mmCIF file of C-alpha atoms in Angstrom:
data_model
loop_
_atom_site.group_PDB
_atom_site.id
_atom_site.type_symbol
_atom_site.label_atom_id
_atom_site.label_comp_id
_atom_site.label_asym_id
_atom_site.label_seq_id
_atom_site.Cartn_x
_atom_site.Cartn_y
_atom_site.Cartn_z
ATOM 1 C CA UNK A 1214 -22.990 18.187 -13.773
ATOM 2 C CA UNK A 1215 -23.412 17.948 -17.292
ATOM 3 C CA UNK A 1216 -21.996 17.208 -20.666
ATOM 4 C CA UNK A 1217 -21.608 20.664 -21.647
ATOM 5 C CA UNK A 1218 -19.044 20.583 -18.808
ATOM 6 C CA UNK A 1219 -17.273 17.299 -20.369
ATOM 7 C CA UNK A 1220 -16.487 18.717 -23.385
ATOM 8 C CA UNK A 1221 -14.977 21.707 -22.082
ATOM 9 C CA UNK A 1222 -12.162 19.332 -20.391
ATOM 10 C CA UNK A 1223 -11.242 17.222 -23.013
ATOM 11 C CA UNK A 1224 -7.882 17.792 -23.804
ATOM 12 C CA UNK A 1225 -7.525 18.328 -27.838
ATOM 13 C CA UNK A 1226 -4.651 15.998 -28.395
ATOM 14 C CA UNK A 1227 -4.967 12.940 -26.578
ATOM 15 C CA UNK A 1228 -4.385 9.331 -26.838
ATOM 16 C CA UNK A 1229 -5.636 5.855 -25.955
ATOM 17 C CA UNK A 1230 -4.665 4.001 -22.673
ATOM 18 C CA UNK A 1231 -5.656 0.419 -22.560
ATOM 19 C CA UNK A 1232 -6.244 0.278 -18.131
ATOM 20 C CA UNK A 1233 -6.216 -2.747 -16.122
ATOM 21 C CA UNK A 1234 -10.139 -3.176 -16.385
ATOM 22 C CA UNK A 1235 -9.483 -3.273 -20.020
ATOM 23 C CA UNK A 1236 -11.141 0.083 -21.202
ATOM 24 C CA UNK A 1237 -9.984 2.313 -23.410
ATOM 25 C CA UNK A 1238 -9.344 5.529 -22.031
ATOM 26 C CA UNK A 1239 -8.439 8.951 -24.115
ATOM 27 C CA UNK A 1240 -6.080 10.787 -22.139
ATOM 28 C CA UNK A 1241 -3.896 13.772 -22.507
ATOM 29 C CA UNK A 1242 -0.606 13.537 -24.072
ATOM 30 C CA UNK A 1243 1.003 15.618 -21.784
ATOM 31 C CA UNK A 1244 -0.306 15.299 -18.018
ATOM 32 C CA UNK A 1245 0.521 17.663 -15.379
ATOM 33 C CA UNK A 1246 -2.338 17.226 -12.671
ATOM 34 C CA UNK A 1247 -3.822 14.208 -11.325
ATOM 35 C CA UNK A 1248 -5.828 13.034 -9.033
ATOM 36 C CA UNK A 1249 -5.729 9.727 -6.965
ATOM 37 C CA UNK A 1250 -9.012 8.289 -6.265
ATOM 38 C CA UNK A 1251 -8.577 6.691 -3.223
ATOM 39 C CA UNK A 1252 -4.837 5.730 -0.761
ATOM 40 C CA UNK A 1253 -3.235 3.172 -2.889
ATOM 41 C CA UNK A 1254 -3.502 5.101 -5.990
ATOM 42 C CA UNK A 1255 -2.080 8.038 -3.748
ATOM 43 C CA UNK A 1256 1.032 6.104 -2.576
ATOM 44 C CA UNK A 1257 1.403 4.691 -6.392
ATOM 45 C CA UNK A 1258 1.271 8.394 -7.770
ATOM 46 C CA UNK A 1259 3.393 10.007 -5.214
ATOM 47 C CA UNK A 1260 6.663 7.612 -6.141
ATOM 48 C CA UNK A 1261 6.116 8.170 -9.701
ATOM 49 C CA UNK A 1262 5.510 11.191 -10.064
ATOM 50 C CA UNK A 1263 4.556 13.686 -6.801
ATOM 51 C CA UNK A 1264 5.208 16.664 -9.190
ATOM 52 C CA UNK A 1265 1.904 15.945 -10.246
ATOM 53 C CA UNK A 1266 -0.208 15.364 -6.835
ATOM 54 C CA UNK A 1267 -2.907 17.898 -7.061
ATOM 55 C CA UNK A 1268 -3.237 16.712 -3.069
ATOM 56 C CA UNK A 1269 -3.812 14.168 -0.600
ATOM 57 C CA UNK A 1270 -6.830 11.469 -0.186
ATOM 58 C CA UNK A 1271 -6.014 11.791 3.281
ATOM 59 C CA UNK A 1272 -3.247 15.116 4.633
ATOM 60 C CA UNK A 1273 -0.179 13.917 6.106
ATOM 61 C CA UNK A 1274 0.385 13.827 9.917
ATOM 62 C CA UNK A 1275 3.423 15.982 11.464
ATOM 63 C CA UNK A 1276 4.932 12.701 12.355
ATOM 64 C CA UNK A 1277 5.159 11.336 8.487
ATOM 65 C CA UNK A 1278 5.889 14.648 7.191
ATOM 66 C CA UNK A 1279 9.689 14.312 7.717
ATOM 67 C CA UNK A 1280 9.190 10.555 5.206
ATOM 68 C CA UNK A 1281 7.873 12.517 2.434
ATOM 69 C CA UNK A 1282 9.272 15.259 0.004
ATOM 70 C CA UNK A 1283 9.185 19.224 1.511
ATOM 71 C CA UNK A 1284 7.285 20.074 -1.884
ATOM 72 C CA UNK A 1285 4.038 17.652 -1.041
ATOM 73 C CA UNK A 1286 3.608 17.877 2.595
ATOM 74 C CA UNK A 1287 1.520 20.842 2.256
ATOM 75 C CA UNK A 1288 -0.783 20.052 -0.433
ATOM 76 C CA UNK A 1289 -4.704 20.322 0.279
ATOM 77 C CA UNK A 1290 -6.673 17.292 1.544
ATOM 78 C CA UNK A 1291 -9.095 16.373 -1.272
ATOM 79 C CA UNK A 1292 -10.592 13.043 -0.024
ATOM 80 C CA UNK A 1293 -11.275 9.856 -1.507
ATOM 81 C CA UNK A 1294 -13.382 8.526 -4.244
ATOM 82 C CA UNK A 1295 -13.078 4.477 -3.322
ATOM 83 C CA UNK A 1296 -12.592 2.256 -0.706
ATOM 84 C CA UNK A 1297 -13.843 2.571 2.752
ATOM 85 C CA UNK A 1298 -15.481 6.120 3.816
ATOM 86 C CA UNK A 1299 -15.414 7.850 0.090
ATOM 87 C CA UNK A 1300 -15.580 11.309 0.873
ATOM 88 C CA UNK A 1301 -15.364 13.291 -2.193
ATOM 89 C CA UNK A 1302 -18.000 15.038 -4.392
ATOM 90 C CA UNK A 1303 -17.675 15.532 -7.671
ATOM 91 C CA UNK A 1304 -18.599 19.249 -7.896
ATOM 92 C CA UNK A 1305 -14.425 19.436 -5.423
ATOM 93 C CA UNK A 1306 -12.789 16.994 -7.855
ATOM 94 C CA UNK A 1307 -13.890 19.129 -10.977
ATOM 95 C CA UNK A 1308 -12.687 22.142 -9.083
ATOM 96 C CA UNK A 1309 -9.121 20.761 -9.050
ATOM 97 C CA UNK A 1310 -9.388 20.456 -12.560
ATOM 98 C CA UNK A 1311 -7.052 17.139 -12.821
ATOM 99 C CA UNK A 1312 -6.097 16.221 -16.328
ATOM 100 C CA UNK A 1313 -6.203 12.567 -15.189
ATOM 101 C CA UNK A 1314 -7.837 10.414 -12.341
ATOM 102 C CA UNK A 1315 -6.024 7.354 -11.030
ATOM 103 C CA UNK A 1316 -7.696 4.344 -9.050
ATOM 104 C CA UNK A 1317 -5.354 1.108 -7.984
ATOM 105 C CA UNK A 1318 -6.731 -1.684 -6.364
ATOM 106 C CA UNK A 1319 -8.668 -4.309 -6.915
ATOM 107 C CA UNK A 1320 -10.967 -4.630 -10.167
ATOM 108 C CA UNK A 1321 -14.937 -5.867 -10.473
ATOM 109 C CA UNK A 1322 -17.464 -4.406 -11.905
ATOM 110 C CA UNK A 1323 -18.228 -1.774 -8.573
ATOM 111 C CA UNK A 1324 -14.753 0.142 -9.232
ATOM 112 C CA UNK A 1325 -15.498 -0.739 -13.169
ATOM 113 C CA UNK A 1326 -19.006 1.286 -12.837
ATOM 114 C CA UNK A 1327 -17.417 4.021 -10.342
ATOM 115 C CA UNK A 1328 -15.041 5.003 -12.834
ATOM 116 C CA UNK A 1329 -17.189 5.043 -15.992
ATOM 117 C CA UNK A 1330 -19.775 6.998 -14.360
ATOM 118 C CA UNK A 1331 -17.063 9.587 -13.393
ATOM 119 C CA UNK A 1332 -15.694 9.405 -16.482
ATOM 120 C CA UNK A 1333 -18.973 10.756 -18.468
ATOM 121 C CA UNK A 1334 -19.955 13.019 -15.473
ATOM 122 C CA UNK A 1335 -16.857 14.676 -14.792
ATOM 123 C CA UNK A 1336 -15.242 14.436 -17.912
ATOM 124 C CA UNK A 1337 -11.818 13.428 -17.022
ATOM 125 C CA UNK A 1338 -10.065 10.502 -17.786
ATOM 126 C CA UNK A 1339 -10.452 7.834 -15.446
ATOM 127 C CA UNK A 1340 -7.489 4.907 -15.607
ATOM 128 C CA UNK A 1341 -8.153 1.963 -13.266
ATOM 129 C CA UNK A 1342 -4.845 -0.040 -12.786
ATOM 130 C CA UNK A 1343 -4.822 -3.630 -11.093
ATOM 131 C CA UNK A 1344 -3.550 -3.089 -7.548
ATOM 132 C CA UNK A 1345 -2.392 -7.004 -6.891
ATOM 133 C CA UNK A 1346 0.734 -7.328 -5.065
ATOM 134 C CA UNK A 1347 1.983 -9.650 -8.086
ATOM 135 C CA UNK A 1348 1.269 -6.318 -10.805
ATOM 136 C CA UNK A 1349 3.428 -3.659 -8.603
ATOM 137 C CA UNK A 1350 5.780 -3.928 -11.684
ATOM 138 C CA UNK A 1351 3.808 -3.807 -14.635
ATOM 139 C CA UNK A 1352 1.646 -1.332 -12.595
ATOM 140 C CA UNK A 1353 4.628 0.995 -11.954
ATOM 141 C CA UNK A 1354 5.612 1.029 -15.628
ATOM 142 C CA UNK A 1355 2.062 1.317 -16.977
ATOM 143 C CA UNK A 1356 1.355 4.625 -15.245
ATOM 144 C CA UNK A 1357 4.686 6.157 -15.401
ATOM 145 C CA UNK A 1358 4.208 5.042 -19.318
ATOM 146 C CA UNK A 1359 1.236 7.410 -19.011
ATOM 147 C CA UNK A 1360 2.479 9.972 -16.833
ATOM 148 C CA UNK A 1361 5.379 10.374 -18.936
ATOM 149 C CA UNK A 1362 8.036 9.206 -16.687
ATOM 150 C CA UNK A 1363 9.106 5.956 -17.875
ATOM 151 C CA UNK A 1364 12.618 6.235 -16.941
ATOM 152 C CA UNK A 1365 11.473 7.019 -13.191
ATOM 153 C CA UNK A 1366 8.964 3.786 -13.848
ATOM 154 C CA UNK A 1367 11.596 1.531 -15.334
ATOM 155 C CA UNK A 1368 13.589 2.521 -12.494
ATOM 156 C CA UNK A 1369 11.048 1.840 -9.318
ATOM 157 C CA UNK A 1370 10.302 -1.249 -11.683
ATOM 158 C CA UNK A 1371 13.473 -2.813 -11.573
ATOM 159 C CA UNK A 1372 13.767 -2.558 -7.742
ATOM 160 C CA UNK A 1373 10.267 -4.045 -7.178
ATOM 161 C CA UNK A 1374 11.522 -7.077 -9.343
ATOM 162 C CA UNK A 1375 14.690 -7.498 -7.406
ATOM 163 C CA UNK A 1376 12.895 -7.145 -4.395
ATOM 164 C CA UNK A 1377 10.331 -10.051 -5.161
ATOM 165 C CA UNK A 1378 13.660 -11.899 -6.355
ATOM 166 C CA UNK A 1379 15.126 -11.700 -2.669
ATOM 167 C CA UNK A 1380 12.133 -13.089 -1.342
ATOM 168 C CA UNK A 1381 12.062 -15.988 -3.504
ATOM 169 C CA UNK A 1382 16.107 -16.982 -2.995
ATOM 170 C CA UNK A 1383 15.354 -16.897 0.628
ATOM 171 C CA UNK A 1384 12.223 -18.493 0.774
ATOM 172 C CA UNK A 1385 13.795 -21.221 -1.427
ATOM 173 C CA UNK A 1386 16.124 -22.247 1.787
ATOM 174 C CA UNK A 1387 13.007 -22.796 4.167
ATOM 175 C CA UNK A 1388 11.085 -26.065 3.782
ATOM 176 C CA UNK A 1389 7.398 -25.628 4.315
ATOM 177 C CA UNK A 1390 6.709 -26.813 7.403
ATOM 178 C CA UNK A 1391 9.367 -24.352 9.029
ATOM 179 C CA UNK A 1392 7.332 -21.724 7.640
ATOM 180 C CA UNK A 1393 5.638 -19.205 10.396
ATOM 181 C CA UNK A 1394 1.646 -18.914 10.835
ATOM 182 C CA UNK A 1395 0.838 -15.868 10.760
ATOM 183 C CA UNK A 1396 -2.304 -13.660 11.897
ATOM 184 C CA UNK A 1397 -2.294 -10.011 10.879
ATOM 185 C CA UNK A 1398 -4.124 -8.227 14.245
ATOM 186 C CA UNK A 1399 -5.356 -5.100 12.726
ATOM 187 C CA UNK A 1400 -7.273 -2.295 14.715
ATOM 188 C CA UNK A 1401 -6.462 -1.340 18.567
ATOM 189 C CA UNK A 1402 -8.104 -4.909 19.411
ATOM 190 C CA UNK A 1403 -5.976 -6.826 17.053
ATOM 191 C CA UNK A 1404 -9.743 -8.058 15.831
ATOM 192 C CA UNK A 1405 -9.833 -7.388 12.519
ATOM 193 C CA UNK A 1406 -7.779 -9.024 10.015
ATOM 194 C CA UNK A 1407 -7.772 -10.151 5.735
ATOM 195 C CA UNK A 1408 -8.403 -13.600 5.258
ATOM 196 C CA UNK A 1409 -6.160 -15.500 2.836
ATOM 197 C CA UNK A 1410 -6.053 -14.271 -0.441
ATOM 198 C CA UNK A 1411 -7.243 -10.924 0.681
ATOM 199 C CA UNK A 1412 -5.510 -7.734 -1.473
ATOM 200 C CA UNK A 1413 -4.490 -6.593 2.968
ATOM 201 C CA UNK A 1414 -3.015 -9.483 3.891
ATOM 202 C CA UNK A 1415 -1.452 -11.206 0.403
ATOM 203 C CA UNK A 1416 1.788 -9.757 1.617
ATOM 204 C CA UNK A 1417 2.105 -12.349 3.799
ATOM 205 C CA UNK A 1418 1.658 -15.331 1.551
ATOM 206 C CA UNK A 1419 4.036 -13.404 -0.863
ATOM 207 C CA UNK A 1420 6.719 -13.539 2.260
ATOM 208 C CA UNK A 1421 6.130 -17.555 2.323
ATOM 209 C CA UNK A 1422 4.052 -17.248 5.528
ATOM 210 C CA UNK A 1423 0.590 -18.841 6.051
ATOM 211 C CA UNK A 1424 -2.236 -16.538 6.742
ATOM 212 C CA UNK A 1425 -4.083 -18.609 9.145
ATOM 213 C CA UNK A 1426 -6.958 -16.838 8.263
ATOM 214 C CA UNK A 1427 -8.958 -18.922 5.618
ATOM 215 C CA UNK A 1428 -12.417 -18.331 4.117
ATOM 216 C CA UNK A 1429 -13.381 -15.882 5.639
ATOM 217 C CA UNK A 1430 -14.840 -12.696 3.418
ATOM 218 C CA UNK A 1431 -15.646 -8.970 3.759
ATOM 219 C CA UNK A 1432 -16.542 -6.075 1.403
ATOM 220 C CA UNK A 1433 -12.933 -4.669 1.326
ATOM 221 C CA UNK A 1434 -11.212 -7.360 2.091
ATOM 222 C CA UNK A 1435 -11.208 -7.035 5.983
ATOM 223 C CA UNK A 1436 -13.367 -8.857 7.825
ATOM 224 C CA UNK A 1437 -13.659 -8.943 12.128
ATOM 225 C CA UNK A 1438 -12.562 -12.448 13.744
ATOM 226 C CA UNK A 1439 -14.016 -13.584 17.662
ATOM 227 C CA UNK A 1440 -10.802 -14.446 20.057
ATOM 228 C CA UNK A 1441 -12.432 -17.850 19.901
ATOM 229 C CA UNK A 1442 -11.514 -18.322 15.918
ATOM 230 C CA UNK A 1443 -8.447 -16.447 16.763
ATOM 231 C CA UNK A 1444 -7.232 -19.049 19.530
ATOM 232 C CA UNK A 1445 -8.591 -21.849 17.588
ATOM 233 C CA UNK A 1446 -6.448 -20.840 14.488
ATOM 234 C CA UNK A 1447 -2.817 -20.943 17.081
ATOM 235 C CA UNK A 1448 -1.064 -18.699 15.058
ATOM 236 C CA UNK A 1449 2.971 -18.776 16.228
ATOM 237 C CA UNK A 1450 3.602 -15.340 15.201
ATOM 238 C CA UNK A 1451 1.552 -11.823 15.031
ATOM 239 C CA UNK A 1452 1.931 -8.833 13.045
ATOM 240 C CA UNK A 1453 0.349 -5.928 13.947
ATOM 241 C CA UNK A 1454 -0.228 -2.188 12.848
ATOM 242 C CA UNK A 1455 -1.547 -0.559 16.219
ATOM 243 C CA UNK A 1456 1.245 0.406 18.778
ATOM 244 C CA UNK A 1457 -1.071 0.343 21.377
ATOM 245 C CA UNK A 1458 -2.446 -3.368 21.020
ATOM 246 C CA UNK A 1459 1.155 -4.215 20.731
ATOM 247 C CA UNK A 1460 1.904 -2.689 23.602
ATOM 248 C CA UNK A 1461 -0.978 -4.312 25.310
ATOM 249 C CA UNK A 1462 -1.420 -7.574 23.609
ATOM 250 C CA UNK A 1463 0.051 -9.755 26.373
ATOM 251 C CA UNK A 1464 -1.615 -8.274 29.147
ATOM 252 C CA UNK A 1465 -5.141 -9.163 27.880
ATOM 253 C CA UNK A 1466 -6.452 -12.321 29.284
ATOM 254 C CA UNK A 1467 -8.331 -13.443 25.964
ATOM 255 C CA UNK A 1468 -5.084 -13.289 24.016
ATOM 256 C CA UNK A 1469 -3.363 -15.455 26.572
ATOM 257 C CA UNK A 1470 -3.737 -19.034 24.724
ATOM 258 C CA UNK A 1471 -2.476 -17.684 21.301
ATOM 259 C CA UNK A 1472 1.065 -19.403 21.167
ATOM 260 C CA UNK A 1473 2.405 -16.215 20.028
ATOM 261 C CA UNK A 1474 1.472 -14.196 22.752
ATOM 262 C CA UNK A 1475 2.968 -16.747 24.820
ATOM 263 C CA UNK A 1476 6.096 -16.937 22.774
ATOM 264 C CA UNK A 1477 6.474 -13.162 22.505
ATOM 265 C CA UNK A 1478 6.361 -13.124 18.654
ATOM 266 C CA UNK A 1479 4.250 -9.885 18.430
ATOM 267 C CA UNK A 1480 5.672 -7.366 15.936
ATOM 268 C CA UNK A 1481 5.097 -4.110 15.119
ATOM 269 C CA UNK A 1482 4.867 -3.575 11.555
ATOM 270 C CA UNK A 1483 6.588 0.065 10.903
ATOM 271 C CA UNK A 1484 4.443 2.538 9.542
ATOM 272 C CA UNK A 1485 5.606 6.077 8.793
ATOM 273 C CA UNK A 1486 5.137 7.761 6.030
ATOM 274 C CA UNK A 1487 3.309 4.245 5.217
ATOM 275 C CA UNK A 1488 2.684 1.037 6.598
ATOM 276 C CA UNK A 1489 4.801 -1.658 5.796
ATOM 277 C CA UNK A 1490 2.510 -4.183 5.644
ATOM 278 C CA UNK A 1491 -0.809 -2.690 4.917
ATOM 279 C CA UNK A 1492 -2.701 0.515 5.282
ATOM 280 C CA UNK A 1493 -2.256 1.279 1.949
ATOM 281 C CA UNK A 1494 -1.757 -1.811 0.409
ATOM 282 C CA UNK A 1495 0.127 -0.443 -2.500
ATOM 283 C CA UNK A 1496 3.952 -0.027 -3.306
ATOM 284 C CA UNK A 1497 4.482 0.951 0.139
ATOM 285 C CA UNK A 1498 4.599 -2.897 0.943
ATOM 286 C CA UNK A 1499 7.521 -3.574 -0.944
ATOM 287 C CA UNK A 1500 9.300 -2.280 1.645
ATOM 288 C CA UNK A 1501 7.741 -4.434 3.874
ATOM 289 C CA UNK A 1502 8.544 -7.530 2.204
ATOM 290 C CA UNK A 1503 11.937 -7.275 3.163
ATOM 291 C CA UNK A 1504 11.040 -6.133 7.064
ATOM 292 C CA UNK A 1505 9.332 -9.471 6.735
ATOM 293 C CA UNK A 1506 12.155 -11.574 5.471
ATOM 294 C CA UNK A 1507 14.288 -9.878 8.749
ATOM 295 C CA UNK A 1508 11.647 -10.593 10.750
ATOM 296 C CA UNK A 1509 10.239 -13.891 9.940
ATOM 297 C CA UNK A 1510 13.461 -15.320 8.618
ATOM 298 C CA UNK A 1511 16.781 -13.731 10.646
ATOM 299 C CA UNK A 1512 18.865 -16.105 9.857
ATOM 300 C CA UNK A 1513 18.484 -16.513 6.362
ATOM 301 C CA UNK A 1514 17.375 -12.905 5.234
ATOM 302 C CA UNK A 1515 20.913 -11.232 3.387
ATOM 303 C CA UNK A 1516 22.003 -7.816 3.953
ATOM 304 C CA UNK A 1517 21.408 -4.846 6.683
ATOM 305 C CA UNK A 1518 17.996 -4.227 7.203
ATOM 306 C CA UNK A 1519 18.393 -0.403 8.174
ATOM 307 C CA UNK A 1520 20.669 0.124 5.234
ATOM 308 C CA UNK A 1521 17.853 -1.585 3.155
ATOM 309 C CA UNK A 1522 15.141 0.455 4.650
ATOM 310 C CA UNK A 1523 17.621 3.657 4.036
ATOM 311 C CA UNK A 1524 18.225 2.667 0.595
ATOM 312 C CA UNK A 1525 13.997 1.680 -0.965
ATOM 313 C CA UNK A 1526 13.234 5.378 1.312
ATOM 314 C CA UNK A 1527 15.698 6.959 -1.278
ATOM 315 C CA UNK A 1528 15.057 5.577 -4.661
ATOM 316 C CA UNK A 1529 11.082 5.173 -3.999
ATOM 317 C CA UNK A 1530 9.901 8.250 -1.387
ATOM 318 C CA UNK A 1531 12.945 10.801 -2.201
ATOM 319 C CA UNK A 1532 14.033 11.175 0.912
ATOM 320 C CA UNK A 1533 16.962 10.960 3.259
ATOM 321 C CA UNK A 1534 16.692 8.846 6.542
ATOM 322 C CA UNK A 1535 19.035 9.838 9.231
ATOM 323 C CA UNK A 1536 19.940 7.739 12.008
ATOM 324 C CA UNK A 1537 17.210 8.980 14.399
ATOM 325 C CA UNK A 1538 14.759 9.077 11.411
ATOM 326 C CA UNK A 1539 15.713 4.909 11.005
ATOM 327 C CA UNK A 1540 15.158 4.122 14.458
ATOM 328 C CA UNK A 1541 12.156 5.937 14.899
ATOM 329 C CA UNK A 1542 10.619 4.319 12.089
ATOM 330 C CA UNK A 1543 12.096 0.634 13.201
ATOM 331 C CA UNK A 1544 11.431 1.004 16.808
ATOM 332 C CA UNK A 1545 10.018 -1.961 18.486
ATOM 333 C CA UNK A 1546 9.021 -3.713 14.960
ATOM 334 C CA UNK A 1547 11.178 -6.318 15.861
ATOM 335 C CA UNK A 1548 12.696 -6.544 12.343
#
């Protein structure tokens, strides 16, 4: 692919985007196509802006399509640039002819590099914006900013803010040492996890709780844990993704000393069109935030959680939960 190929996409008019990596990137002032380099980005783009999807990382299943808008359900499977099992070429992504890719996450100099180098090859803009749970605001406005929907961004903005404000007025009513410790069980054995401080599992400090998991590192932030480290960590509560190890969890003999296993505090985390906690860790976790403050903290958590659930589903995903839609989504999460 060469620069000959470059200069043909550059837009004429175009101006200069300061990204989270601190580049300067030219982009076009009016944007009608873009790409999302990898899930988080996806999620991030699709609230904004899903007018401008040019498709999916990863095609949604017939049992999200109901949680997302009739118009993108359909759209092609593309594949991913970043993050675990990159899939794309660049000869496809070209093909699409995006006017703009997006990448959110975390930034170092390996996403940095990725992005430069597709930059020059491909010769579309290539904005990298920081994916920390802490930036979902100032991420939200910085690419609808770009995209040209600031009202939409101010809007989703707002919401995140209030959101994070509800955790912190509850979480100011619960000493420390009533808080929960927590182990996210991730993949069908529950053996996989983010340790503290990881961009999968900060959700859970954000909610007050203590990730039992400590120093422990992976590429990608998720890292595999022995039941021995599990049972010597005694976490009182567990938050899972996989129905199945829920389901399953207290009938297997090595999970058997965990004190929540023996207490029953296993909970599903809900996960349709995405997950609530994780899986993408993006702006779908907002939404988990406050299944967490249900969950974790019943009696001080304000509100109705299903009414809650109805209402981010509206404003952020554009879509209208039923009844049966609600409990399908919230069944046995334990929220």
């Amino acid at each position: 692919m060469g620069l000959g190929l470059a200069l043909l996409t550059v837009p004429a008019i175009a101006r200069t985007v300061t990204d989270s990596a601190g580049r300067q990137v030219e982009v076009p002032d009016k944007i009608s196509r873009v790409f999302a380099a990898g899930p988080p980005a996806s999620t991030l783009l699709y609230v904004l802006a899903p007018q401008d999807m040019v498709g999916w990382v990863r095609a949604p299943r017939d049992t999200e399509k109901p949680f997302l808008l009739p118009a993108t359900r359909e759209l092609p499977e593309l594949g991913r640039l970043t993050g675990r099992g990159d899939t794309l070429n660049l000869e496809r992504l070209v093909a699409e002819k995006p006017d703009l890719i997006v990448d959110f996450g975390s930034i170092n100099d390996t996403y940095r590099s990725l992005a430069d180098r597709v930059q020059t090859q491909a010769g579309i803009p290539y904005l990298l914006i920081d994916g920390r749970f802490s930036n979902t605001a100032a991420a939200l406005r910085l690419l609808a900013d770009v995209l040209g929907v600031k009202e939409r961004g101010e809007t989703l903005a707002r919401a995140t803010e209030e959101i994070f404000g509800q955790v912190d007025r509850v979480l100011a009513q619960v000493p420390a040492d009533k808080r929960p410790r927590v182990y996210l069980a991730r993949g069908p054995e529950g053996l996989e996890t983010g340790s503290r401080g990881s961009i999968n599992t900060e959700i859970i400090e954000r909610v007050g709780a203590i990730n039992v998991v400590e120093g422990l590192r992976a590429k990608g932030g998720i890292t595999p844990v022995s039941p021995e480290q599990l049972i010597a960590w005694a976490p009182d509560t567990l938050i899972t993704l996989d129905r199945g190890f829920r389901r399953s969890v207290a009938q297997k003999a090595e999970w058997q000393p965990v004190p929540a296993v023996a207490a029953g505090r296993v909970f599903l985390a809900p996960g349709l069109p995405y997950g609530f906690i994780d899986a993408p860790p993006s702006v779908n976790r907002l939404i988990g935030l406050t299944w967490l403050l249900h969950t974790l903290y019943p009696d001080k958590a304000p509100g109705d959680l299903r009414e809650q659930v109805r209402t981010f589903y509206h404003v952020f995903y554009q879509v209208d939960l039923t009844d049966s839609d609600l409990t399908r989504l919230l069944d046995n999460s334990g929220g």
